[in-house]
Short mmCIF file of C-alpha atoms in Angstrom, two decimals:
data_model
loop_
_atom_site.label_atom_id
_atom_site.label_comp_id
_atom_site.label_asym_id
_atom_site.label_seq_id
_atom_site.Cartn_x
_atom_site.Cartn_y
_atom_site.Cartn_z
CA MET W 113 5.07 25.82 4.94
CA SER W 114 2.97 27.76 7.44
CA ASP W 115 1.82 26.32 10.77
CA SER W 116 -1.79 26.78 9.72
CA SER W 117 -1.32 24.45 6.75
CA ILE W 118 0.25 21.59 8.70
CA ARG W 119 -1.11 19.41 11.43
CA ASP W 120 -0.05 16.06 12.81
CA ALA W 121 -1.70 13.33 10.77
CA VAL W 122 -3.61 11.87 13.73
CA ALA W 123 -6.89 11.71 11.78
CA PRO W 124 -8.30 13.07 8.54
CA ALA W 125 -9.37 16.69 8.58
CA THR W 126 -12.27 16.26 6.20
CA THR W 127 -13.90 12.87 6.21
CA SER W 128 -17.38 11.75 5.38
CA GLY W 129 -19.59 11.00 8.36
CA SER W 130 -19.53 7.26 7.71
CA ARG W 131 -15.75 7.19 7.78
CA ARG W 132 -15.41 9.46 10.79
CA ASP W 133 -17.79 7.26 12.76
CA ALA W 134 -16.02 4.06 11.73
CA ARG W 135 -13.21 2.42 13.61
CA PRO W 136 -9.83 3.03 12.00
CA ILE W 137 -8.64 0.15 9.85
CA LEU W 138 -5.10 1.16 10.83
CA HIS W 139 -3.94 3.16 13.85
CA ALA W 140 -0.29 3.98 14.56
CA ARG W 141 0.66 5.66 17.82
CA GLN W 142 4.06 7.20 18.44
CA LEU W 143 5.86 4.84 16.06
CA SER W 144 9.62 5.02 15.99
CA LYS W 145 12.29 3.16 14.04
CA GLN W 146 16.02 3.22 14.58
CA VAL W 147 18.68 1.24 12.78
CA VAL W 148 22.36 0.75 13.51
CA SER W 149 24.84 1.77 10.82
CA GLY W 150 28.39 1.05 11.86
CA GLU W 151 28.78 2.67 15.25
CA ARG W 152 25.89 5.07 14.71
CA ARG W 153 22.23 4.66 15.55
CA LEU W 154 20.10 6.33 12.90
CA THR W 155 16.56 7.50 13.61
CA ILE W 156 14.31 6.98 10.60
CA LEU W 157 10.91 7.50 12.23
CA SER W 158 10.14 9.28 15.49
CA GLY W 159 6.83 9.77 17.31
CA LEU W 160 4.79 9.09 14.17
CA THR W 161 1.01 8.93 14.53
CA LEU W 162 -1.54 8.02 11.88
CA GLU W 163 -5.15 6.92 11.55
CA VAL W 164 -6.58 5.51 8.32
CA PHE W 165 -10.29 4.79 7.97
CA PRO W 166 -12.11 2.21 5.83
CA GLY W 167 -12.47 3.24 2.20
CA GLU W 168 -9.92 6.06 2.32
CA SER W 169 -7.09 6.57 -0.13
CA VAL W 170 -4.04 8.08 1.53
CA ALA W 171 -0.84 9.18 -0.18
CA ILE W 172 2.48 9.47 1.65
CA LEU W 173 4.95 11.80 -0.03
CA GLY W 174 8.58 12.33 0.84
CA GLN W 175 12.04 12.74 -0.58
CA SER W 176 14.16 9.73 -1.46
CA GLY W 177 15.63 8.33 1.74
CA ALA W 178 12.96 9.90 3.97
CA GLY W 179 11.82 6.47 5.16
CA LYS W 180 8.62 6.03 3.14
CA SER W 181 9.20 2.37 2.30
CA THR W 182 10.34 1.69 5.87
CA LEU W 183 7.09 3.19 7.12
CA LEU W 184 5.04 1.12 4.68
CA GLY W 185 6.74 -2.05 5.90
CA LEU W 186 5.92 -1.15 9.50
CA LEU W 187 2.29 -0.30 8.75
CA ALA W 188 1.86 -3.63 6.95
CA GLY W 189 3.48 -5.60 9.76
CA LEU W 190 6.36 -6.73 7.55
CA ASP W 191 8.83 -5.13 9.96
CA GLU W 192 8.72 -4.30 13.66
CA PRO W 193 9.03 -0.76 15.06
CA SER W 194 11.59 0.21 17.66
CA GLY W 195 8.84 1.83 19.72
CA GLY W 196 5.18 2.77 19.68
CA GLU W 197 2.07 0.77 18.93
CA LEU W 198 0.30 -0.22 15.75
CA GLU W 199 -3.19 -1.65 15.34
CA LEU W 200 -4.30 -3.26 12.09
CA PHE W 201 -7.91 -4.46 11.75
CA GLY W 202 -8.25 -3.91 15.50
CA GLU W 203 -5.33 -6.23 16.33
CA THR W 204 -2.22 -4.93 18.12
CA LEU W 205 0.64 -6.09 15.92
CA GLY W 206 3.14 -5.99 18.78
CA LYS W 207 1.27 -8.86 20.43
CA LEU W 208 1.61 -11.08 17.35
CA ASP W 209 4.64 -13.03 16.17
CA GLU W 210 5.66 -13.10 12.51
CA ASP W 211 3.32 -15.99 11.70
CA GLY W 212 0.46 -14.25 13.50
CA ARG W 213 0.99 -11.08 11.49
CA ALA W 214 1.06 -13.12 8.27
CA ARG W 215 -2.24 -14.78 9.21
CA LEU W 216 -3.76 -11.36 9.90
CA ARG W 217 -2.69 -10.06 6.49
CA ALA W 218 -3.85 -13.17 4.60
CA GLY W 219 -6.87 -12.32 2.50
CA GLN W 220 -7.15 -8.83 4.00
CA VAL W 221 -4.04 -7.04 2.71
CA GLY W 222 -2.73 -6.70 -0.83
CA PHE W 223 0.57 -5.26 -2.05
CA VAL W 224 1.78 -3.51 -5.20
CA PHE W 225 5.53 -2.98 -5.40
CA GLN W 226 7.75 -0.80 -7.57
CA ASN W 227 9.65 -3.82 -8.90
CA PHE W 228 6.50 -5.98 -9.28
CA GLN W 229 7.76 -8.86 -7.06
CA LEU W 230 6.47 -11.59 -9.36
CA LEU W 231 7.98 -15.05 -9.04
CA PRO W 232 9.93 -15.56 -12.28
CA THR W 233 9.23 -19.29 -12.63
CA LEU W 234 5.45 -18.90 -12.27
CA THR W 235 3.02 -17.86 -14.99
CA ALA W 236 0.81 -14.79 -14.68
CA LEU W 237 -2.06 -17.01 -13.53
CA GLU W 238 0.09 -18.84 -10.99
CA ASN W 239 1.38 -15.55 -9.56
CA VAL W 240 -2.17 -14.31 -9.04
CA LEU W 241 -3.15 -17.62 -7.44
CA LEU W 242 -0.39 -17.37 -4.81
CA PRO W 243 -2.28 -15.26 -2.22
CA LEU W 244 -5.31 -17.52 -2.65
CA GLU W 245 -3.23 -20.41 -1.33
CA LEU W 246 -2.91 -18.53 1.96
CA SER W 247 -6.55 -17.49 1.99
CA PRO W 248 -8.48 -20.15 0.05
CA LEU W 249 -11.65 -19.03 -1.70
CA PRO W 250 -14.12 -21.06 -3.77
CA ASP W 251 -13.24 -21.35 -7.47
CA ALA W 252 -9.79 -19.83 -6.92
CA SER W 253 -8.63 -20.49 -10.48
CA ALA W 254 -11.74 -18.90 -12.01
CA ARG W 255 -11.34 -15.93 -9.67
CA ALA W 256 -7.70 -15.42 -10.68
CA ARG W 257 -8.58 -15.71 -14.37
CA ASP W 258 -11.35 -13.16 -13.95
CA TRP W 259 -9.02 -10.64 -12.30
CA LEU W 260 -6.39 -11.07 -15.01
CA THR W 261 -9.11 -10.46 -17.58
CA ARG W 262 -10.19 -7.32 -15.70
CA VAL W 263 -6.65 -5.91 -15.95
CA GLY W 264 -6.50 -6.73 -19.68
CA LEU W 265 -4.40 -9.89 -19.55
CA GLY W 266 -6.99 -12.56 -20.25
CA GLU W 267 -4.91 -13.75 -23.19
CA ARG W 268 -1.61 -13.84 -21.27
CA LEU W 269 -2.47 -16.25 -18.47
CA ASP W 270 0.30 -18.73 -19.25
CA HIS W 271 3.07 -16.20 -19.85
CA LEU W 272 6.06 -15.97 -17.51
CA PRO W 273 7.08 -12.54 -16.18
CA LYS W 274 10.06 -12.39 -18.58
CA GLN W 275 7.60 -12.69 -21.46
CA LEU W 276 5.64 -9.65 -20.25
CA SER W 277 6.41 -5.95 -20.50
CA GLY W 278 6.90 -3.88 -17.36
CA GLY W 279 3.37 -2.53 -17.61
CA GLU W 280 1.95 -6.02 -18.06
CA GLN W 281 3.89 -7.28 -15.04
CA GLN W 282 2.45 -4.49 -12.92
CA ARG W 283 -1.02 -5.43 -14.16
CA VAL W 284 -0.39 -8.95 -12.89
CA ALA W 285 0.67 -7.42 -9.58
CA LEU W 286 -2.57 -5.40 -9.43
CA ALA W 287 -4.65 -8.51 -10.05
CA ARG W 288 -2.70 -10.32 -7.32
CA ALA W 289 -3.30 -7.45 -4.87
CA PHE W 290 -7.08 -7.42 -5.35
CA VAL W 291 -7.86 -11.09 -6.04
CA THR W 292 -8.51 -12.05 -2.41
CA GLY W 293 -10.98 -9.22 -1.86
CA ALA W 294 -8.43 -7.39 0.29
CA GLU W 295 -9.72 -4.65 2.58
CA LEU W 296 -6.43 -2.74 2.46
CA VAL W 297 -3.91 -2.34 -0.36
CA PHE W 298 -0.42 -0.94 0.11
CA ALA W 299 1.24 0.46 -3.03
CA ASP W 300 4.95 1.34 -2.89
CA GLU W 301 5.96 3.59 -5.82
CA PRO W 302 3.78 1.54 -8.22
CA THR W 303 4.92 3.48 -11.30
CA GLY W 304 8.58 3.90 -10.30
CA ASN W 305 9.89 1.40 -12.87
CA LEU W 306 7.56 2.42 -15.69
CA ASP W 307 7.69 5.09 -18.37
CA GLN W 308 5.29 8.00 -17.99
CA ALA W 309 2.66 6.77 -20.45
CA THR W 310 2.62 3.22 -19.07
CA GLY W 311 2.65 4.52 -15.50
CA GLY W 312 -0.35 6.71 -16.24
CA ARG W 313 -2.35 3.73 -17.50
CA ILE W 314 -1.38 1.68 -14.43
CA ILE W 315 -2.54 4.46 -12.10
CA GLU W 316 -5.85 4.78 -13.91
CA LEU W 317 -6.32 1.05 -13.49
CA LEU W 318 -5.27 1.09 -9.83
CA PHE W 319 -7.79 3.77 -8.90
CA GLN W 320 -10.51 2.14 -11.01
CA LEU W 321 -10.04 -1.21 -9.26
CA ASN W 322 -9.85 0.52 -5.90
CA ARG W 323 -13.16 2.35 -6.48
CA GLU W 324 -14.91 -0.79 -7.68
CA ALA W 325 -13.69 -2.87 -4.75
CA GLY W 326 -14.17 -0.15 -2.10
CA THR W 327 -10.70 -0.91 -0.79
CA THR W 328 -8.65 1.24 1.55
CA LEU W 329 -5.49 2.38 -0.25
CA ILE W 330 -2.20 3.56 1.26
CA LEU W 331 0.12 4.80 -1.46
CA VAL W 332 3.78 5.75 -1.12
CA THR W 333 5.04 7.98 -3.92
CA HIS W 334 7.24 10.92 -4.82
CA ASP W 335 4.78 11.90 -7.57
CA HIS W 336 2.67 14.87 -6.42
CA ALA W 337 0.21 14.52 -9.31
CA LEU W 338 -0.43 10.92 -8.32
CA ALA W 339 -0.76 11.85 -4.65
CA ALA W 340 -3.32 14.53 -5.49
CA ARG W 341 -5.74 11.81 -6.64
CA CYS W 342 -5.97 10.44 -3.11
CA ASP W 343 -8.43 11.59 -0.44
CA ARG W 344 -5.59 12.69 1.83
CA CYS W 345 -1.96 13.57 1.25
CA LEU W 346 0.72 13.37 3.94
CA ARG W 347 4.39 14.24 3.81
CA LEU W 348 7.05 12.35 5.73
CA GLU W 349 9.45 14.93 7.18
CA GLU W 350 12.12 14.36 9.82
CA GLY W 351 10.57 11.06 10.83
CA ARG W 352 7.00 12.33 11.26
CA LEU W 353 3.93 12.75 9.11
CA VAL W 354 2.35 16.11 8.43
CA GLU W 355 -0.86 16.54 6.48
CA LEU W 356 -0.93 18.76 3.43
CA VAL W 357 -3.80 20.96 2.39
CA ARG W 358 -4.95 20.32 -1.15
CA ASP W 359 -3.24 23.39 -2.64
CA GLU W 360 0.15 22.25 -1.35
CA VAL W 361 0.14 18.80 -2.92
CA GLY W 362 1.21 20.14 -6.28
CA ALA W 363 3.99 22.23 -4.73
#
């Protein structure tokens, strides 16, 4: 890849005026992450910088083992970096304890995981209601039912995850991610456990819901075709992010 086609992913290269003028919803500065394996200290992320603006969709590509899921956990405040600083919604996460980070995420951040992460003893409706317990909204049950209907599961409200197909379980996860009116959704390989046809339908639904809600989306994937649907595409290489020009995303 030529130098002219790569730049550090400090800020988007082409952004609409409204986004460029807005304050970043997420700002990472010189993030690093090391872990100890036996007697060795492994560097997963090093000097990583990123800005994401309200309403953007950003894809993070990378080979298996590159640290994409580790990065997503750091950006969401689920894990702590070894160094650097991260601001989410204008709050410095390093100044918050675990409970403080959870309160910051409540109602503002949604998640979609590769393995769905539904609680097996709860029905589809109860799984979607879970985030509303942390961020109560009026008519929570009606809101959860409405979102399950929007993802095509209005007739499966009382079904347990084991009674649903993989695609249906991911639909429940999508409803759960958006039900609180989240400003930011993190999606970690959302089609990784689905066949191609089912995965395609889930992605269409994800981007449809994202457009309708005006949510900021940060998507981790190894799928270049999926990444190409986002406003920006970044690649995680040697612990840092580099931004890809549009023609390179399909490479």
